[in-house]
mmCIF file of C-alpha atoms and ligand atoms in Angstrom:
data_model
loop_
_atom_site.group_PDB
_atom_site.id
_atom_site.type_symbol
_atom_site.label_atom_id
_atom_site.label_comp_id
_atom_site.label_asym_id
_atom_site.label_seq_id
_atom_site.Cartn_x
_atom_site.Cartn_y
_atom_site.Cartn_z
ATOM 1 C CA MET R 1 76.717 74.628 73.704
ATOM 2 C CA SER R 2 75.884 77.014 76.560
ATOM 3 C CA SER R 3 74.574 75.708 79.883
ATOM 4 C CA THR R 4 71.231 77.254 79.084
ATOM 5 C CA HIS R 5 70.871 75.303 75.833
ATOM 6 C CA THR R 6 69.583 71.725 75.619
ATOM 7 C CA ASP R 7 68.518 69.360 72.885
ATOM 8 C CA ILE R 8 65.103 68.980 74.485
ATOM 9 C CA ALA R 9 63.316 71.153 77.036
ATOM 10 C CA ILE R 10 60.367 69.568 78.791
ATOM 11 C CA ILE R 11 57.800 71.813 80.442
ATOM 12 C CA GLY R 12 55.966 69.917 83.181
ATOM 13 C CA SER R 13 56.850 67.173 85.612
ATOM 14 C CA GLY R 14 54.027 64.670 85.849
ATOM 15 C CA PRO R 15 54.074 61.135 84.429
ATOM 16 C CA ALA R 16 54.152 62.547 80.856
ATOM 17 C CA GLY R 17 57.071 64.925 81.460
ATOM 18 C CA PHE R 18 59.231 62.432 83.345
ATOM 19 C CA THR R 19 58.574 59.621 80.879
ATOM 20 C CA ALA R 20 59.507 61.928 78.004
ATOM 21 C CA ALA R 21 62.661 62.855 79.949
ATOM 22 C CA LEU R 22 63.521 59.203 80.559
ATOM 23 C CA TYR R 23 63.201 58.246 76.906
ATOM 24 C CA ALA R 24 64.941 61.340 75.554
ATOM 25 C CA SER R 25 67.876 61.095 77.964
ATOM 26 C CA ARG R 26 68.289 57.375 77.246
ATOM 27 C CA ALA R 27 68.572 58.396 73.590
ATOM 28 C CA SER R 28 71.672 60.411 74.609
ATOM 29 C CA LEU R 29 69.962 63.762 74.189
ATOM 30 C CA SER R 30 70.518 66.543 76.701
ATOM 31 C CA VAL R 31 67.268 67.131 78.571
ATOM 32 C CA VAL R 32 66.035 69.736 81.011
ATOM 33 C CA ILE R 33 62.719 69.317 82.806
ATOM 34 C CA PHE R 34 61.123 72.549 84.000
ATOM 35 C CA GLU R 35 59.181 71.201 86.967
ATOM 36 C CA GLY R 36 56.909 74.211 87.436
ATOM 37 C CA MET R 37 54.753 75.173 90.404
ATOM 38 C CA GLN R 38 53.833 71.635 91.375
ATOM 39 C CA PRO R 39 56.908 69.409 90.959
ATOM 40 C CA GLY R 40 55.697 65.889 90.266
ATOM 41 C CA GLY R 41 52.326 67.146 89.041
ATOM 42 C CA GLN R 42 48.850 66.140 90.116
ATOM 43 C CA LEU R 43 49.865 62.778 91.556
ATOM 44 C CA THR R 44 51.738 64.544 94.323
ATOM 45 C CA ILE R 45 48.387 65.585 95.776
ATOM 46 C CA THR R 46 46.686 62.240 95.407
ATOM 47 C CA THR R 47 46.615 59.321 97.811
ATOM 48 C CA GLU R 48 47.129 55.767 96.751
ATOM 49 C CA VAL R 49 47.521 54.946 93.084
ATOM 50 C CA GLU R 50 46.150 51.459 92.552
ATOM 51 C CA ASN R 51 45.895 51.389 88.802
ATOM 52 C CA TYR R 52 49.441 52.018 87.604
ATOM 53 C CA PRO R 53 50.689 48.737 86.114
ATOM 54 C CA GLY R 54 53.744 47.316 87.817
ATOM 55 C CA PHE R 55 52.782 48.474 91.303
ATOM 56 C CA GLU R 56 50.871 45.378 92.301
ATOM 57 C CA LYS R 57 50.074 46.546 95.808
ATOM 58 C CA GLY R 58 49.511 50.209 94.916
ATOM 59 C CA ILE R 59 51.792 53.119 95.710
ATOM 60 C CA MET R 60 51.353 56.607 97.165
ATOM 61 C CA GLY R 61 51.250 59.270 94.438
ATOM 62 C CA PRO R 62 54.170 61.395 95.726
ATOM 63 C CA GLU R 63 56.389 58.323 96.114
ATOM 64 C CA MET R 64 55.573 57.229 92.581
ATOM 65 C CA MET R 65 56.582 60.607 91.201
ATOM 66 C CA ASP R 66 59.886 60.503 93.103
ATOM 67 C CA ILE R 67 60.582 57.188 91.390
ATOM 68 C CA PHE R 68 59.696 58.680 87.985
ATOM 69 C CA ARG R 69 62.019 61.630 88.632
ATOM 70 C CA ASN R 70 64.923 59.501 89.877
ATOM 71 C CA GLN R 71 64.604 57.185 86.899
ATOM 72 C CA ALA R 72 64.822 60.124 84.469
ATOM 73 C CA HIS R 73 67.750 61.672 86.376
ATOM 74 C CA ARG R 74 69.599 58.349 86.286
ATOM 75 C CA PHE R 75 70.051 58.792 82.533
ATOM 76 C CA GLY R 76 71.163 62.406 82.775
ATOM 77 C CA ALA R 77 67.965 64.452 82.582
ATOM 78 C CA LYS R 78 68.206 67.555 84.779
ATOM 79 C CA SER R 79 65.372 69.151 86.729
ATOM 80 C CA LYS R 80 64.945 72.873 87.131
ATOM 81 C CA TYR R 81 62.457 73.860 89.819
ATOM 82 C CA GLU R 82 61.335 76.871 87.858
ATOM 83 C CA MET R 83 58.193 78.124 86.237
ATOM 84 C CA ILE R 84 58.276 78.913 82.529
ATOM 85 C CA SER R 85 56.228 82.037 81.967
ATOM 86 C CA LYS R 86 57.032 82.942 78.354
ATOM 87 C CA VAL R 87 57.895 80.992 75.213
ATOM 88 C CA ASP R 88 59.062 82.035 71.785
ATOM 89 C CA PHE R 89 58.409 79.304 69.244
ATOM 90 C CA SER R 90 58.709 81.655 66.256
ATOM 91 C CA LYS R 91 62.322 80.724 65.539
ATOM 92 C CA ARG R 92 64.736 77.930 66.318
ATOM 93 C CA PRO R 93 66.302 77.258 68.698
ATOM 94 C CA PHE R 94 63.139 77.851 70.700
ATOM 95 C CA THR R 95 63.330 80.179 73.704
ATOM 96 C CA LEU R 96 61.766 79.570 77.107
ATOM 97 C CA GLN R 97 61.883 82.215 79.784
ATOM 98 C CA ASN R 98 61.321 81.627 83.485
ATOM 99 C CA ASP R 99 59.422 84.001 85.754
ATOM 100 C CA HIS R 100 62.691 85.696 86.812
ATOM 101 C CA GLY R 101 63.437 86.565 83.205
ATOM 102 C CA VAL R 102 66.147 83.905 82.686
ATOM 103 C CA ALA R 103 66.043 82.576 79.114
ATOM 104 C CA TYR R 104 66.815 79.035 77.966
ATOM 105 C CA THR R 105 67.007 77.663 74.462
ATOM 106 C CA ALA R 106 66.217 74.216 73.115
ATOM 107 C CA ASP R 107 66.175 72.516 69.734
ATOM 108 C CA ALA R 108 62.893 70.795 70.554
ATOM 109 C CA VAL R 109 60.273 71.369 73.240
ATOM 110 C CA ILE R 110 57.935 68.846 74.827
ATOM 111 C CA ILE R 111 54.897 70.289 76.567
ATOM 112 C CA ALA R 112 53.635 68.230 79.493
ATOM 113 C CA THR R 113 52.033 70.931 81.592
ATOM 114 C CA GLY R 114 49.092 68.776 82.707
ATOM 115 C CA ALA R 115 45.854 70.050 84.143
ATOM 116 C CA THR R 116 44.569 71.791 87.287
ATOM 117 C CA ALA R 117 41.537 71.153 89.481
ATOM 118 C CA LYS R 118 38.471 73.195 88.528
ATOM 119 C CA LEU R 119 36.542 75.222 91.072
ATOM 120 C CA LEU R 120 32.826 76.031 91.240
ATOM 121 C CA GLY R 121 33.235 79.809 91.039
ATOM 122 C CA VAL R 122 30.305 80.510 93.369
ATOM 123 C CA PRO R 123 30.232 83.242 96.073
ATOM 124 C CA GLY R 124 32.391 82.540 99.105
ATOM 125 C CA GLU R 125 34.737 80.111 97.331
ATOM 126 C CA ASP R 126 37.651 82.555 97.176
ATOM 127 C CA THR R 127 36.938 83.878 100.681
ATOM 128 C CA TYR R 128 36.941 80.479 102.378
ATOM 129 C CA MET R 129 39.556 78.719 100.226
ATOM 130 C CA GLY R 130 42.012 77.409 102.799
ATOM 131 C CA PHE R 131 39.559 78.197 105.585
ATOM 132 C CA GLY R 132 37.270 75.232 105.129
ATOM 133 C CA VAL R 133 37.140 75.075 101.334
ATOM 134 C CA SER R 134 39.757 72.926 99.595
ATOM 135 C CA ALA R 135 40.461 71.236 96.263
ATOM 136 C CA CYS R 136 42.756 68.604 97.755
ATOM 137 C CA ALA R 137 41.688 66.044 100.339
ATOM 138 C CA THR R 138 45.208 64.636 100.602
ATOM 139 C CA CYS R 139 46.607 68.037 101.463
ATOM 140 C CA ASP R 140 43.926 69.189 103.876
ATOM 141 C CA GLY R 141 41.943 66.159 105.064
ATOM 142 C CA PHE R 142 44.005 65.901 108.237
ATOM 143 C CA PHE R 143 42.597 69.214 109.492
ATOM 144 C CA PHE R 144 39.059 67.841 109.578
ATOM 145 C CA ARG R 145 39.446 65.127 112.189
ATOM 146 C CA GLY R 146 36.083 64.403 113.824
ATOM 147 C CA LEU R 147 34.317 67.073 111.718
ATOM 148 C CA HIS R 148 31.584 67.130 109.079
ATOM 149 C CA VAL R 149 32.787 67.613 105.532
ATOM 150 C CA PHE R 150 31.319 67.646 102.035
ATOM 151 C CA VAL R 151 32.699 66.621 98.660
ATOM 152 C CA VAL R 152 31.271 68.096 95.441
ATOM 153 C CA GLY R 153 31.312 66.011 92.273
ATOM 154 C CA GLY R 154 30.270 62.669 90.859
ATOM 155 C CA GLY R 155 33.462 61.410 89.216
ATOM 156 C CA ASP R 156 36.288 59.157 90.387
ATOM 157 C CA THR R 157 38.109 62.052 92.026
ATOM 158 C CA ALA R 158 35.083 62.868 94.177
ATOM 159 C CA MET R 159 34.703 59.207 95.177
ATOM 160 C CA GLU R 160 38.393 58.863 95.948
ATOM 161 C CA GLU R 161 38.378 62.027 98.057
ATOM 162 C CA ALA R 162 35.170 61.050 99.878
ATOM 163 C CA ASN R 163 36.592 57.678 100.775
ATOM 164 C CA TYR R 164 39.906 59.143 101.869
ATOM 165 C CA LEU R 165 38.243 61.797 104.037
ATOM 166 C CA THR R 166 36.435 59.131 106.079
ATOM 167 C CA ARG R 167 39.833 58.437 107.689
ATOM 168 C CA PHE R 168 39.535 61.773 109.456
ATOM 169 C CA ALA R 169 36.031 63.204 109.301
ATOM 170 C CA GLU R 170 33.055 62.133 111.373
ATOM 171 C CA THR R 171 30.804 62.306 108.305
ATOM 172 C CA VAL R 172 31.454 62.866 104.614
ATOM 173 C CA THR R 173 28.590 63.956 102.386
ATOM 174 C CA VAL R 174 28.890 63.793 98.608
ATOM 175 C CA ILE R 175 26.945 66.503 96.785
ATOM 176 C CA HIS R 176 26.256 65.713 93.157
ATOM 177 C CA ARG R 177 24.185 67.647 90.640
ATOM 178 C CA ARG R 178 22.383 64.626 89.207
ATOM 179 C CA GLU R 179 21.561 60.996 90.045
ATOM 180 C CA GLU R 180 23.883 59.218 87.634
ATOM 181 C CA PHE R 181 27.566 59.110 88.417
ATOM 182 C CA ARG R 182 30.528 59.421 86.099
ATOM 183 C CA ALA R 183 32.630 57.533 88.638
ATOM 184 C CA SER R 184 33.619 53.933 87.924
ATOM 185 C CA LYS R 185 31.483 51.276 89.585
ATOM 186 C CA ILE R 186 34.242 50.031 91.870
ATOM 187 C CA MET R 187 34.920 53.514 93.270
ATOM 188 C CA LEU R 188 31.224 54.279 93.656
ATOM 189 C CA ASP R 189 30.513 50.954 95.381
ATOM 190 C CA ARG R 190 33.360 51.565 97.788
ATOM 191 C CA VAL R 191 31.892 54.927 98.769
ATOM 192 C CA ARG R 192 28.308 53.656 98.954
ATOM 193 C CA SER R 193 29.312 50.847 101.273
ATOM 194 C CA ASN R 194 31.221 53.194 103.584
ATOM 195 C CA PRO R 195 28.947 53.862 106.601
ATOM 196 C CA LYS R 196 30.458 57.323 107.134
ATOM 197 C CA VAL R 197 29.408 58.569 103.686
ATOM 198 C CA LYS R 198 26.065 60.141 102.846
ATOM 199 C CA MET R 199 24.885 61.491 99.512
ATOM 200 C CA ILE R 200 22.876 64.546 98.523
ATOM 201 C CA LEU R 201 21.874 64.200 94.878
ATOM 202 C CA ASN R 202 20.339 66.581 92.326
ATOM 203 C CA SER R 203 21.843 69.462 94.277
ATOM 204 C CA SER R 204 24.429 72.179 93.838
ATOM 205 C CA ILE R 205 26.345 74.525 96.122
ATOM 206 C CA GLU R 206 25.040 78.039 95.556
ATOM 207 C CA GLU R 207 27.257 79.727 98.118
ATOM 208 C CA TYR R 208 29.823 79.030 100.808
ATOM 209 C CA VAL R 209 28.716 80.743 104.014
ATOM 210 C CA GLY R 210 30.951 81.464 106.990
ATOM 211 C CA GLN R 211 32.177 83.853 109.612
ATOM 212 C CA THR R 212 34.841 86.464 108.970
ATOM 213 C CA GLU R 213 36.467 88.493 111.723
ATOM 214 C CA GLY R 214 39.571 90.319 110.598
ATOM 215 C CA ASN R 215 41.959 87.653 109.329
ATOM 216 C CA LEU R 216 39.967 84.901 111.023
ATOM 217 C CA LYS R 217 37.702 83.159 108.573
ATOM 218 C CA LYS R 218 35.760 79.975 108.918
ATOM 219 C CA LEU R 219 33.321 78.121 106.720
ATOM 220 C CA THR R 220 30.158 77.311 108.682
ATOM 221 C CA HIS R 221 27.465 76.425 106.115
ATOM 222 C CA LEU R 222 26.835 75.455 102.533
ATOM 223 C CA ARG R 223 23.869 77.029 100.775
ATOM 224 C CA LEU R 224 22.499 74.140 98.754
ATOM 225 C CA LYS R 225 19.926 74.212 96.001
ATOM 226 C CA ASN R 226 17.817 71.212 95.150
ATOM 227 C CA LEU R 227 17.872 71.308 91.353
ATOM 228 C CA LEU R 228 14.569 69.444 91.049
ATOM 229 C CA THR R 229 12.536 71.644 93.408
ATOM 230 C CA ASN R 230 14.698 74.828 93.458
ATOM 231 C CA GLU R 231 14.476 74.731 97.251
ATOM 232 C CA VAL R 232 17.458 76.403 98.947
ATOM 233 C CA THR R 233 18.711 75.234 102.342
ATOM 234 C CA ASP R 234 21.690 76.082 104.538
ATOM 235 C CA VAL R 235 23.500 72.980 105.750
ATOM 236 C CA PRO R 236 26.109 73.177 108.553
ATOM 237 C CA ALA R 237 29.554 72.294 107.177
ATOM 238 C CA ASP R 238 33.092 72.321 108.567
ATOM 239 C CA GLY R 239 34.729 71.617 105.242
ATOM 240 C CA ALA R 240 33.957 71.452 101.517
ATOM 241 C CA PHE R 241 36.181 69.697 98.991
ATOM 242 C CA VAL R 242 35.698 70.573 95.334
ATOM 243 C CA ALA R 243 36.310 67.587 93.042
ATOM 244 C CA ILE R 244 34.667 68.485 89.731
ATOM 245 C CA GLY R 245 37.395 67.788 87.208
ATOM 246 C CA HIS R 246 40.308 69.647 85.694
ATOM 247 C CA LYS R 247 41.325 72.206 83.100
ATOM 248 C CA PRO R 248 44.466 71.947 80.984
ATOM 249 C CA ASN R 249 47.396 74.213 81.910
ATOM 250 C CA THR R 250 47.895 75.673 78.465
ATOM 251 C CA GLU R 251 47.343 79.452 78.869
ATOM 252 C CA LEU R 252 51.038 79.966 78.166
ATOM 253 C CA PHE R 253 50.463 78.769 74.605
ATOM 254 C CA ASN R 254 47.350 80.818 73.808
ATOM 255 C CA GLY R 255 47.570 82.151 70.281
ATOM 256 C CA VAL R 256 50.735 80.129 69.638
ATOM 257 C CA LEU R 257 49.621 76.514 69.590
ATOM 258 C CA ASN R 258 46.375 75.118 68.261
ATOM 259 C CA MET R 259 43.971 74.091 71.010
ATOM 260 C CA ASP R 260 40.314 73.128 71.288
ATOM 261 C CA GLU R 261 37.679 75.375 72.832
ATOM 262 C CA THR R 262 38.439 74.089 76.338
ATOM 263 C CA GLY R 263 42.190 74.638 75.987
ATOM 264 C CA TYR R 264 43.431 71.109 75.259
ATOM 265 C CA LEU R 265 46.394 71.222 72.869
ATOM 266 C CA GLU R 266 45.748 69.700 69.467
ATOM 267 C CA THR R 267 48.132 67.083 68.172
ATOM 268 C CA LYS R 268 48.365 65.556 64.734
ATOM 269 C CA GLY R 269 46.693 62.156 64.277
ATOM 270 C CA LYS R 270 48.237 59.539 66.495
ATOM 271 C CA SER R 271 51.389 61.595 67.050
ATOM 272 C CA THR R 272 52.372 64.279 69.565
ATOM 273 C CA TYR R 273 53.160 66.885 66.859
ATOM 274 C CA THR R 274 51.633 70.304 67.494
ATOM 275 C CA ASN R 275 51.140 72.940 64.791
ATOM 276 C CA ILE R 276 54.738 74.111 65.310
ATOM 277 C CA ALA R 277 57.459 71.808 63.992
ATOM 278 C CA GLY R 278 59.728 70.798 66.865
ATOM 279 C CA VAL R 279 57.141 71.414 69.585
ATOM 280 C CA PHE R 280 55.393 68.327 70.912
ATOM 281 C CA ALA R 281 52.551 67.909 73.422
ATOM 282 C CA CYS R 282 51.684 65.019 75.690
ATOM 283 C CA GLY R 283 49.796 64.087 78.863
ATOM 284 C CA ASP R 284 46.729 65.797 80.292
ATOM 285 C CA ALA R 285 47.524 69.082 78.497
ATOM 286 C CA GLN R 286 46.476 67.383 75.243
ATOM 287 C CA ASP R 287 44.257 64.537 76.443
ATOM 288 C CA SER R 288 40.702 65.354 77.463
ATOM 289 C CA VAL R 289 39.554 61.764 77.162
ATOM 290 C CA TYR R 290 41.681 59.267 79.104
ATOM 291 C CA ARG R 291 43.577 61.473 81.601
ATOM 292 C CA GLN R 292 45.261 58.606 83.410
ATOM 293 C CA ALA R 293 48.799 58.472 84.759
ATOM 294 C CA VAL R 294 49.526 55.489 82.556
ATOM 295 C CA THR R 295 48.181 57.117 79.381
ATOM 296 C CA ALA R 296 50.056 60.329 80.215
ATOM 297 C CA ALA R 297 53.254 58.318 80.626
ATOM 298 C CA GLY R 298 52.556 56.553 77.325
ATOM 299 C CA SER R 299 52.112 59.824 75.467
ATOM 300 C CA GLY R 300 55.273 61.208 77.138
ATOM 301 C CA CYS R 301 57.143 58.276 75.633
ATOM 302 C CA MET R 302 55.581 59.029 72.240
ATOM 303 C CA ALA R 303 56.593 62.706 72.485
ATOM 304 C CA ALA R 304 60.216 61.781 73.229
ATOM 305 C CA ILE R 305 60.337 59.378 70.289
ATOM 306 C CA ASP R 306 58.686 61.960 68.007
ATOM 307 C CA ALA R 307 61.117 64.665 69.145
ATOM 308 C CA GLU R 308 64.146 62.417 68.826
ATOM 309 C CA ARG R 309 63.208 61.377 65.275
ATOM 310 C CA TRP R 310 62.344 64.931 64.324
ATOM 311 C CA LEU R 311 65.714 66.186 65.616
ATOM 312 C CA ASP R 312 67.528 63.457 63.667
ATOM 313 C CA GLU R 313 65.644 64.265 60.479
ATOM 314 C CA THR R 314 66.073 68.007 60.912
ATOM 315 C CA LYS R 315 69.801 67.732 61.548
ATOM 316 C CA ALA R 316 70.165 65.388 58.580
ATOM 317 C CA GLY R 317 68.213 67.831 56.432
ATOM 318 C CA HIS R 318 65.578 65.220 55.537
ATOM 319 C CA SER R 319 61.945 66.132 55.266
ATOM 320 C CA THR R 320 60.078 62.858 55.550
ATOM 321 C CA ILE R 321 58.506 63.862 58.848
ATOM 322 C CA PRO R 322 55.567 66.283 58.814
ATOM 323 C CA ALA R 323 56.740 69.797 59.548
ATOM 324 C CA ALA R 324 53.680 70.721 61.499
ATOM 325 C CA LEU R 325 50.050 69.968 62.194
HETATM 326 P P1 NDP C 401 35.262 63.921 85.831
HETATM 327 O O1 NDP C 401 35.219 64.874 84.711
HETATM 328 O O2 NDP C 401 35.240 62.467 85.544
HETATM 329 O O3 NDP C 401 34.039 64.215 86.828
HETATM 330 C C1 NDP C 401 33.738 65.520 87.246
HETATM 331 C C2 NDP C 401 32.477 65.487 88.098
HETATM 332 O O4 NDP C 401 32.226 66.781 88.582
HETATM 333 C C3 NDP C 401 31.256 65.035 87.327
HETATM 334 O O5 NDP C 401 30.442 64.216 88.117
HETATM 335 C C4 NDP C 401 30.555 66.356 87.022
HETATM 336 O O6 NDP C 401 29.156 66.237 86.987
HETATM 337 C C5 NDP C 401 30.928 67.196 88.211
HETATM 338 N N1 NDP C 401 30.958 68.618 87.874
HETATM 339 C C6 NDP C 401 31.658 69.243 86.889
HETATM 340 N N2 NDP C 401 31.453 70.564 86.892
HETATM 341 C C7 NDP C 401 30.601 70.797 87.921
HETATM 342 C C8 NDP C 401 30.018 71.962 88.448
HETATM 343 N N3 NDP C 401 30.264 73.181 87.940
HETATM 344 N N4 NDP C 401 29.182 71.840 89.498
HETATM 345 C C9 NDP C 401 28.934 70.628 90.050
HETATM 346 N N5 NDP C 401 29.453 69.484 89.592
HETATM 347 C C10 NDP C 401 30.277 69.565 88.538
HETATM 348 O O7 NDP C 401 36.566 64.348 86.684
HETATM 349 P P2 NDP C 401 37.388 63.523 87.764
HETATM 350 O O8 NDP C 401 38.389 64.490 88.245
HETATM 351 O O9 NDP C 401 36.516 62.893 88.749
HETATM 352 O O10 NDP C 401 38.111 62.365 86.935
HETATM 353 C C11 NDP C 401 38.931 62.695 85.806
HETATM 354 C C12 NDP C 401 39.572 61.423 85.240
HETATM 355 O O11 NDP C 401 40.519 60.885 86.184
HETATM 356 C C13 NDP C 401 38.554 60.311 84.991
HETATM 357 O O12 NDP C 401 38.917 59.653 83.824
HETATM 358 C C14 NDP C 401 38.730 59.410 86.191
HETATM 359 O O13 NDP C 401 38.367 58.072 85.921
HETATM 360 C C15 NDP C 401 40.207 59.540 86.503
HETATM 361 N N6 NDP C 401 40.499 59.274 87.930
HETATM 362 C C16 NDP C 401 40.838 58.006 88.297
HETATM 363 C C17 NDP C 401 41.117 57.704 89.614
HETATM 364 C C18 NDP C 401 41.496 56.317 89.960
HETATM 365 O O14 NDP C 401 41.248 55.411 89.186
HETATM 366 N N7 NDP C 401 42.115 56.089 91.092
HETATM 367 C C19 NDP C 401 41.033 58.712 90.670
HETATM 368 C C20 NDP C 401 40.617 60.023 90.181
HETATM 369 C C21 NDP C 401 40.375 60.262 88.860
HETATM 370 P P3 NDP C 401 28.403 65.548 85.747
HETATM 371 O O15 NDP C 401 28.669 64.082 85.872
HETATM 372 O O16 NDP C 401 26.970 65.923 85.942
HETATM 373 O O17 NDP C 401 29.004 66.156 84.510
#
């Protein structure tokens, strides 16, 4: 076998990808993990993970992903810090090409490309991204020491970011478009009882307003709209953190793999089989419902077992396993 061929190629390096790598490499299969643009996935930009079983006292997201990676490497899985930008699933072995044009082949592919934070898409967002606007409190919170920041969203991510930002900011204001919250009660209660946090409900950001002089840009205000009265007001703001959910990273598979209207990959029944035999999907790229590290890891394990059994059956020439979705 050439050095560019493996039994299983895994695209993505979050809990799903590394768990798939761990299981597949422990089954004595050769495994390459293409770690992509964000090695370790979304948990590398989160703070403390308190809900992953086994870590009784909680653990920082980046540290947890290092453990996942090391555990997979211990059994022989190899990481490539490369981005896959093209796939050919029309014939086997499957071909994956990185963004420098280097091609790899694999007998089976596990897709664990995860999801990415969504943005509002309103005027000023692109202009002030990195200049006051951010989608990651862990990455950028430090820059807002003693300042006044806002968090948009009403889910657990927004609550987690709001709480985290109170370590640095003088005030943190949550802006949410309605009165009911999607966030879990424990996260919401924690935010509500934090004296540094305020809430503006039934409101949306219509525009990010700031000053631009040459390369110097700075967010100064948020143009808010009260959705009940339609009243528009400009509120002084040093920072705005967007925390309104995620979209699956599946563009690479458009027209190749079956997906729902929002881009989540479709898998067959309780399995990780996609519509192409030998290509499996797991984690947030195929789960729009649970989206937890622990469920992603669980489905990564399922994908490795599915791939391993499928490879065995295929090599043995049996056909008891469904060919495709
Ligand atoms: P969610 O989809 O749960 O929440 C997104 C929030 O953003 C909602 O309140 C939604 O409003 C709002 N929103 C969406 N689009 C817009 C828009 N265009 N303008 C304004 N507001 C908008 O995403 P999260 O990222 O918060 O959470 C995803 C999953 O991850 C959940 O299952 C969550 O429990 C989990 N999670 C768990 C954590 C933990 O336990 N430590 C931490 C973070 C996440 P509306 O409600 O009106 O639709």
